[in-house]
Amino acid sequence: MGRQSCGYKQKLRKGLWSPDEDEKLLRYITEHGHGCWSSVPKLAGLERCGKSCRLRWINYLRPDLKRTRFSSQEENLVIQLQSVLGNRWSRIAAQLPGRTDNEIKNLWNSSIKKKLMQKGIDPNTHKPLSEVKLSTSKCPEKASRELDTAISLNLKADSSKPSLIDVSSCKIEKGDDNLNASKTSAHQEFFPDKSLPFNRYPNIQHSPLDSIAYLQFPVQQLNHEQLELDQKCSLFEPNQELNSRTLVPTISRSILSAQMDNKIHAGLPFHSMGTFNNIHWDSSNCSSESSEFQKKSLFDSNVFSWGLADDGGSSDKTLQLHSADAETTDIKWSEYHNTSFLAEHNQQTLHS
DNA sequence: AATCCTATCAACCGCTTCACA
DNA sequence: GTGTGAAGCGGTTGATAGGAT
């Protein structure tokens, strides 16, 4: 007999969240922080389990979420990180400010996987499918299934257009940490500065076929230790406050104003700016260094100003991408914005 | 206009990890 | 060292929207 789900004791609501429930949760966490998730529903007046509340907050209500489509740079980054980390979505999400593991997982499963297969790359190994076919011949059924999928996707793709991807240069090896750990190179740091790796790896090729570009840099030299180091050092760790059990998920006025002045602004639902305007950081349970960093890292860094160093006019492209992102309206949020409680929040914002 | 198909996304489920008594 | 509850994670499912037929 399997384990009971979290709402087995009482009759708890399931399924999609209503605006009313969102309001309750948002109000509660805004005022009190989440604290112990299992007590949140009771205290917030919700007939949900704590797990559900946590998920709703993390994946939807959090004020620092981007609500825009993934940019091609973000997709590239997901591909790169997945090649190194595998399906560790939360780890990957930690490197993408404003993105959730769920979102990235969905992107991977619904979009990136297919795009890679269309380009003849096995999404599991990041190797050319022909290689994968050979190496998986020990398990013919599975290999055949995967290959069939890949082939059908490949056929759907426009074969008349040449792919610019040089798969042979993408020597991605997973799971050989010892080997990786021993290697040093100019590329050893993963993203050593606040920008994304594209500046550092100039031989990126962009396919005109779609927005996916496949990087040509020595991915095999990235390793888990380095990524863990990145996380510990929080070079551009965006969600540290959310990973912490002790920190109240709040946002400072200074951050908020910076946020409102910067590009991230465009992706945020209007109401969140006002809603969180009067909240302060509760850093009582973390070191001053880390909290200071948290304040700085998210918005003071240039993580949203990704540049592509490879091409002429890249900055123009980047700008275009950003503005395209900025113009992406999230229908759900705009609908949401019109609900009563959000309208109320917005009014308050306007009056303050 | 109706139906089918596909893509996307939100949410759930069950397992693992962590923290604490 | 062990038990327990909470949190976190990744796989999976179900609902829905939009496009194709």
Coordinates of N, CA, C and O in Angstrom, one line a residue, chain A residues 103-197:
Chain A
E103 N 9.2 25.0 -14.4 CA 9.1 25.6 -15.6 C 10.2 25.1 -16.6 O 10.0 24.8 -17.8
I104 N 11.4 24.9 -16.0 CA 12.5 24.4 -16.8 C 12.3 23.0 -17.3 O 12.5 22.6 -18.4
K105 N 11.7 22.2 -16.4 CA 11.4 20.8 -16.7 C 10.4 20.8 -17.8 O 10.5 20.0 -18.7
N106 N 9.4 21.6 -17.7 CA 8.4 21.6 -18.8 C 9.0 22.1 -20.1 O 8.7 21.5 -21.1
L107 N 9.8 23.1 -20.0 CA 10.5 23.5 -21.2 C 11.3 22.4 -21.9 O 11.2 22.2 -23.1
W108 N 12.0 21.7 -21.0 CA 12.9 20.7 -21.5 C 12.0 19.6 -22.2 O 12.3 19.2 -23.3
N109 N 11.0 19.2 -21.5 CA 10.2 18.1 -22.0 C 9.4 18.4 -23.2 O 9.1 17.6 -24.1
S110 N 8.9 19.7 -23.2 CA 8.0 20.0 -24.3 C 8.7 20.6 -25.5 O 8.2 20.5 -26.6
S111 N 9.8 21.2 -25.3 CA 10.4 22.0 -26.4 C 11.8 21.6 -26.7 O 12.1 21.2 -27.8
I112 N 12.7 21.7 -25.7 CA 14.1 21.6 -26.0 C 14.4 20.2 -26.5 O 15.1 20.0 -27.5
K113 N 13.9 19.2 -25.8 CA 14.1 17.8 -26.2 C 13.8 17.6 -27.7 O 14.6 17.0 -28.4
K114 N 12.7 18.1 -28.1 CA 12.3 17.9 -29.5 C 13.3 18.7 -30.5 O 13.6 18.2 -31.5
K115 N 13.6 19.9 -30.1 CA 14.5 20.7 -30.9 C 15.8 20.0 -31.1 O 16.4 19.9 -32.1
L116 N 16.3 19.4 -30.0 CA 17.6 18.7 -30.1 C 17.5 17.5 -31.0 O 18.4 17.2 -31.8
M117 N 16.4 16.8 -30.8 CA 16.2 15.6 -31.6 C 16.1 16.0 -33.1 O 16.6 15.3 -34.0
Q118 N 15.4 17.1 -33.4 CA 15.4 17.5 -34.8 C 16.7 17.8 -35.3 O 17.0 17.7 -36.5
K119 N 17.6 18.2 -34.5 CA 19.0 18.5 -34.9 C 19.9 17.3 -34.9 O 21.1 17.5 -35.0
G120 N 19.3 16.2 -34.6 CA 20.1 15.0 -34.6 C 20.9 14.8 -33.3 O 21.9 14.1 -33.3
I121 N 20.5 15.4 -32.3 CA 21.2 15.3 -31.0 C 20.4 14.5 -30.0 O 19.2 14.9 -29.8
D122 N 21.0 13.6 -29.4 CA 20.2 12.8 -28.4 C 20.1 13.7 -27.1 O 21.2 14.1 -26.5
P123 N 18.9 14.0 -26.7 CA 18.8 14.8 -25.5 C 19.3 14.2 -24.2 O 19.5 15.0 -23.3
N124 N 19.4 12.9 -24.2 CA 19.9 12.3 -23.0 C 21.4 12.4 -22.8 O 21.9 12.6 -21.7
T125 N 22.0 12.1 -23.9 CA 23.5 12.1 -23.9 C 24.1 13.3 -24.5 O 25.3 13.5 -24.3
H126 N 23.3 14.1 -25.2 CA 23.9 15.3 -25.9 C 24.9 14.9 -27.0 O 25.8 15.6 -27.4
K127 N 24.8 13.7 -27.4 CA 25.6 13.2 -28.5 C 24.8 13.0 -29.7 O 23.6 13.0 -29.7
P128 N 25.5 13.0 -30.9 CA 24.8 12.7 -32.1 C 24.0 11.4 -32.0 O 24.5 10.4 -31.4
L129 N 22.8 11.4 -32.6 CA 22.0 10.2 -32.5 C 22.6 9.0 -33.1 O 22.4 7.9 -32.6
S130 N 23.5 9.2 -34.1 CA 24.1 8.0 -34.7 C 25.0 7.3 -33.7 O 25.0 6.1 -33.6
E131 N 25.7 8.1 -32.9 CA 26.6 7.5 -31.8 C 25.7 6.8 -30.8 O 26.0 5.8 -30.3
V132 N 24.6 7.5 -30.5 CA 23.7 6.9 -29.4 C 23.2 5.6 -29.9 O 23.1 4.6 -29.1
K133 N 22.9 5.6 -31.2 CA 22.3 4.3 -31.7 C 23.3 3.2 -31.5 O 22.9 2.1 -31.1
L134 N 24.6 3.5 -31.8 CA 25.6 2.4 -31.6 C 25.7 2.0 -30.2 O 25.8 0.9 -29.8
S135 N 25.8 3.1 -29.3 CA 26.1 2.8 -27.9 C 24.9 2.1 -27.2 O 25.1 1.5 -26.2
T136 N 23.8 2.3 -27.7 CA 22.6 1.7 -27.0 C 22.2 0.4 -27.7 O 21.1 -0.1 -27.3
S137 N 23.0 -0.1 -28.5 CA 22.6 -1.3 -29.2 C 22.5 -2.5 -28.3 O 21.9 -3.5 -28.6
K138 N 23.0 -2.3 -27.1 CA 22.8 -3.4 -26.1 C 21.4 -3.5 -25.6 O 20.9 -4.4 -25.1
C139 N 20.7 -2.4 -25.8 CA 19.3 -2.3 -25.4 C 18.5 -2.0 -26.6 O 18.0 -0.8 -26.7
P140 N 18.3 -2.9 -27.5 CA 17.8 -2.6 -28.8 C 16.4 -2.0 -28.8 O 16.1 -1.1 -29.6
E141 N 15.6 -2.5 -27.9 CA 14.2 -2.0 -27.9 C 14.1 -0.5 -27.6 O 13.5 0.3 -28.3
K142 N 14.8 -0.1 -26.5 CA 14.8 1.3 -26.1 C 15.5 2.1 -27.2 O 14.9 3.2 -27.6
A143 N 16.6 1.7 -27.7 CA 17.3 2.4 -28.7 C 16.4 2.6 -29.9 O 16.3 3.7 -30.5
S144 N 15.7 1.6 -30.3 CA 14.9 1.7 -31.5 C 13.8 2.7 -31.3 O 13.4 3.5 -32.1
R145 N 13.2 2.6 -30.1 CA 12.1 3.6 -29.8 C 12.6 5.0 -29.9 O 11.9 5.9 -30.5
E146 N 13.7 5.2 -29.2 CA 14.2 6.6 -29.2 C 14.6 7.1 -30.6 O 14.4 8.2 -31.0
L147 N 15.2 6.1 -31.3 CA 15.6 6.5 -32.7 C 14.4 6.8 -33.5 O 14.4 7.8 -34.3
D148 N 13.3 6.0 -33.4 CA 12.1 6.3 -34.1 C 11.6 7.7 -33.9 O 11.2 8.4 -34.8
T149 N 11.5 8.0 -32.6 CA 11.1 9.3 -32.3 C 11.9 10.4 -32.9 O 11.4 11.4 -33.5
A150 N 13.2 10.2 -32.8 CA 14.2 11.2 -33.3 C 14.0 11.3 -34.8 O 14.0 12.4 -35.4
I151 N 13.9 10.2 -35.5 CA 13.8 10.2 -36.9 C 12.5 10.9 -37.3 O 12.5 11.7 -38.2
S152 N 11.4 10.6 -36.7 CA 10.2 11.2 -37.0 C 10.3 12.7 -36.8 O 9.8 13.5 -37.6
L153 N 10.9 13.1 -35.8 CA 11.1 14.6 -35.5 C 12.0 15.2 -36.6 O 11.8 16.3 -37.1
N154 N 13.0 14.4 -36.9 CA 13.9 14.9 -37.9 C 13.2 15.1 -39.3 O 13.5 16.0 -40.0
L155 N 12.4 14.2 -39.6 CA 11.6 14.3 -40.8 C 10.7 15.5 -40.9 O 10.5 16.1 -41.9
K156 N 10.2 15.8 -39.7 CA 9.3 16.9 -39.6 C 10.1 18.2 -39.8 O 9.6 19.2 -40.3
A157 N 11.3 18.2 -39.4 CA 12.1 19.4 -39.5 C 12.4 19.7 -41.0 O 12.4 18.7 -41.8
D158 N 12.7 20.9 -41.3 CA 13.0 21.2 -42.7 C 14.4 20.8 -43.1 O 15.3 21.4 -42.7
S159 N 14.4 19.7 -43.8 CA 15.7 19.1 -44.1 C 16.5 19.9 -45.2 O 17.6 19.6 -45.4
S160 N 15.8 20.7 -45.8 CA 16.4 21.5 -46.9 C 17.4 22.5 -46.4 O 18.3 23.0 -47.1
K161 N 17.2 22.9 -45.1 CA 18.0 23.9 -44.5 C 19.2 23.2 -43.8 O 19.0 22.3 -43.0
P162 N 20.4 23.7 -44.1 CA 21.5 23.1 -43.4 C 21.6 23.5 -42.0 O 21.3 24.6 -41.6
S163 N 21.9 22.5 -41.2 CA 22.1 22.8 -39.8 C 23.5 23.3 -39.5 O 24.5 22.8 -40.1
L164 N 23.6 24.4 -38.7 CA 24.9 24.9 -38.4 C 25.6 24.3 -37.2 O 26.7 24.6 -36.9
I165 N 24.8 23.4 -36.7 CA 25.4 22.8 -35.5 C 26.5 21.8 -35.8 O 26.4 20.9 -36.6
D166 N 27.6 22.0 -35.2 CA 28.7 21.1 -35.3 C 28.7 20.2 -34.2 O 29.3 20.4 -33.2
V167 N 28.0 19.1 -34.3 CA 27.8 18.2 -33.2 C 29.1 17.6 -32.8 O 29.3 17.4 -31.6
S168 N 30.0 17.4 -33.7 CA 31.2 16.8 -33.4 C 32.1 17.6 -32.4 O 32.9 17.0 -31.7
S169 N 31.8 18.8 -32.3 CA 32.6 19.6 -31.4 C 32.0 19.6 -30.0 O 32.6 20.1 -29.0
C170 N 30.8 19.1 -29.8 CA 30.2 19.1 -28.5 C 30.5 17.8 -27.8 O 29.7 16.8 -27.8
K171 N 31.6 17.7 -27.3 CA 32.0 16.5 -26.6 C 31.6 16.5 -25.2 O 32.4 16.9 -24.3
I172 N 30.4 16.1 -25.0 CA 29.9 16.2 -23.6 C 29.9 14.8 -23.0 O 29.4 13.9 -23.5
E173 N 30.5 14.8 -21.9 CA 30.6 13.5 -21.2 C 30.0 13.7 -19.8 O 30.4 14.6 -19.1
K174 N 29.1 12.8 -19.5 CA 28.5 12.9 -18.2 C 29.1 11.9 -17.3 O 29.5 10.8 -17.7
G175 N 29.1 12.2 -16.0 CA 29.3 11.2 -15.0 C 30.8 10.8 -14.8 O 31.1 9.9 -14.1
D176 N 31.7 11.5 -15.4 CA 33.0 11.2 -15.1 C 33.7 12.3 -14.3 O 34.5 13.1 -14.7
D177 N 33.2 12.4 -13.1 CA 33.6 13.5 -12.2 C 35.1 13.5 -11.9 O 35.7 14.5 -11.8
N178 N 35.6 12.3 -11.8 CA 37.1 12.3 -11.4 C 37.9 12.9 -12.6 O 38.8 13.6 -12.3
L179 N 37.5 12.5 -13.7 CA 38.2 13.0 -14.9 C 38.0 14.5 -14.9 O 39.0 15.3 -15.1
N180 N 36.8 14.9 -14.8 CA 36.5 16.3 -14.9 C 37.2 17.1 -13.8 O 37.8 18.2 -14.1
A181 N 37.2 16.6 -12.7 CA 37.8 17.3 -11.5 C 39.3 17.6 -11.7 O 39.8 18.6 -11.3
S182 N 39.9 16.7 -12.4 CA 41.3 16.8 -12.6 C 41.7 17.8 -13.7 O 42.9 18.1 -13.8
K183 N 40.8 18.1 -14.5 CA 41.1 19.0 -15.6 C 41.1 20.4 -15.2 O 40.3 20.9 -14.5
T184 N 42.0 21.1 -15.8 CA 42.0 22.6 -15.7 C 42.1 23.2 -17.0 O 42.7 22.7 -17.9
S185 N 41.5 24.3 -17.2 CA 41.6 25.0 -18.5 C 41.1 26.4 -18.3 O 40.6 26.8 -17.2
A186 N 41.3 27.1 -19.3 CA 40.8 28.5 -19.3 C 39.3 28.6 -19.1 O 38.8 29.6 -18.7
H187 N 38.7 27.5 -19.3 CA 37.2 27.5 -19.2 C 36.7 26.8 -17.9 O 35.6 26.5 -17.8
Q188 N 37.6 26.7 -17.0 CA 37.3 25.9 -15.8 C 36.1 26.5 -15.0 O 35.3 25.9 -14.5
E189 N 36.2 27.8 -14.9 CA 35.1 28.4 -14.2 C 33.9 28.3 -15.1 O 34.0 28.5 -16.3
F190 N 32.8 28.1 -14.5 CA 31.6 27.9 -15.3 C 31.2 29.3 -15.7 O 31.3 29.7 -16.9
F191 N 30.6 30.1 -14.8 CA 30.3 31.4 -15.2 C 30.9 32.3 -14.1 O 30.3 32.8 -13.2
P192 N 32.2 32.6 -14.3 CA 32.9 33.2 -13.3 C 32.5 34.7 -13.0 O 32.8 35.2 -12.0
D193 N 32.0 35.3 -13.9 CA 31.6 36.6 -13.6 C 30.1 36.7 -13.7 O 29.4 35.7 -13.7
K194 N 29.5 37.9 -13.6 CA 28.1 38.0 -13.5 C 27.4 37.8 -14.8 O 26.2 37.8 -14.8
S195 N 28.1 37.8 -15.9 CA 27.4 37.6 -17.1 C 27.3 36.1 -17.4 O 27.9 35.3 -16.7
L196 N 26.6 35.8 -18.4 CA 26.5 34.4 -18.8 C 27.6 33.9 -19.7 O 28.4 34.7 -20.2
P197 N 27.7 32.7 -19.9 CA 29.0 32.1 -20.5 C 29.2 32.5 -21.9 O 30.3 32.3 -22.4

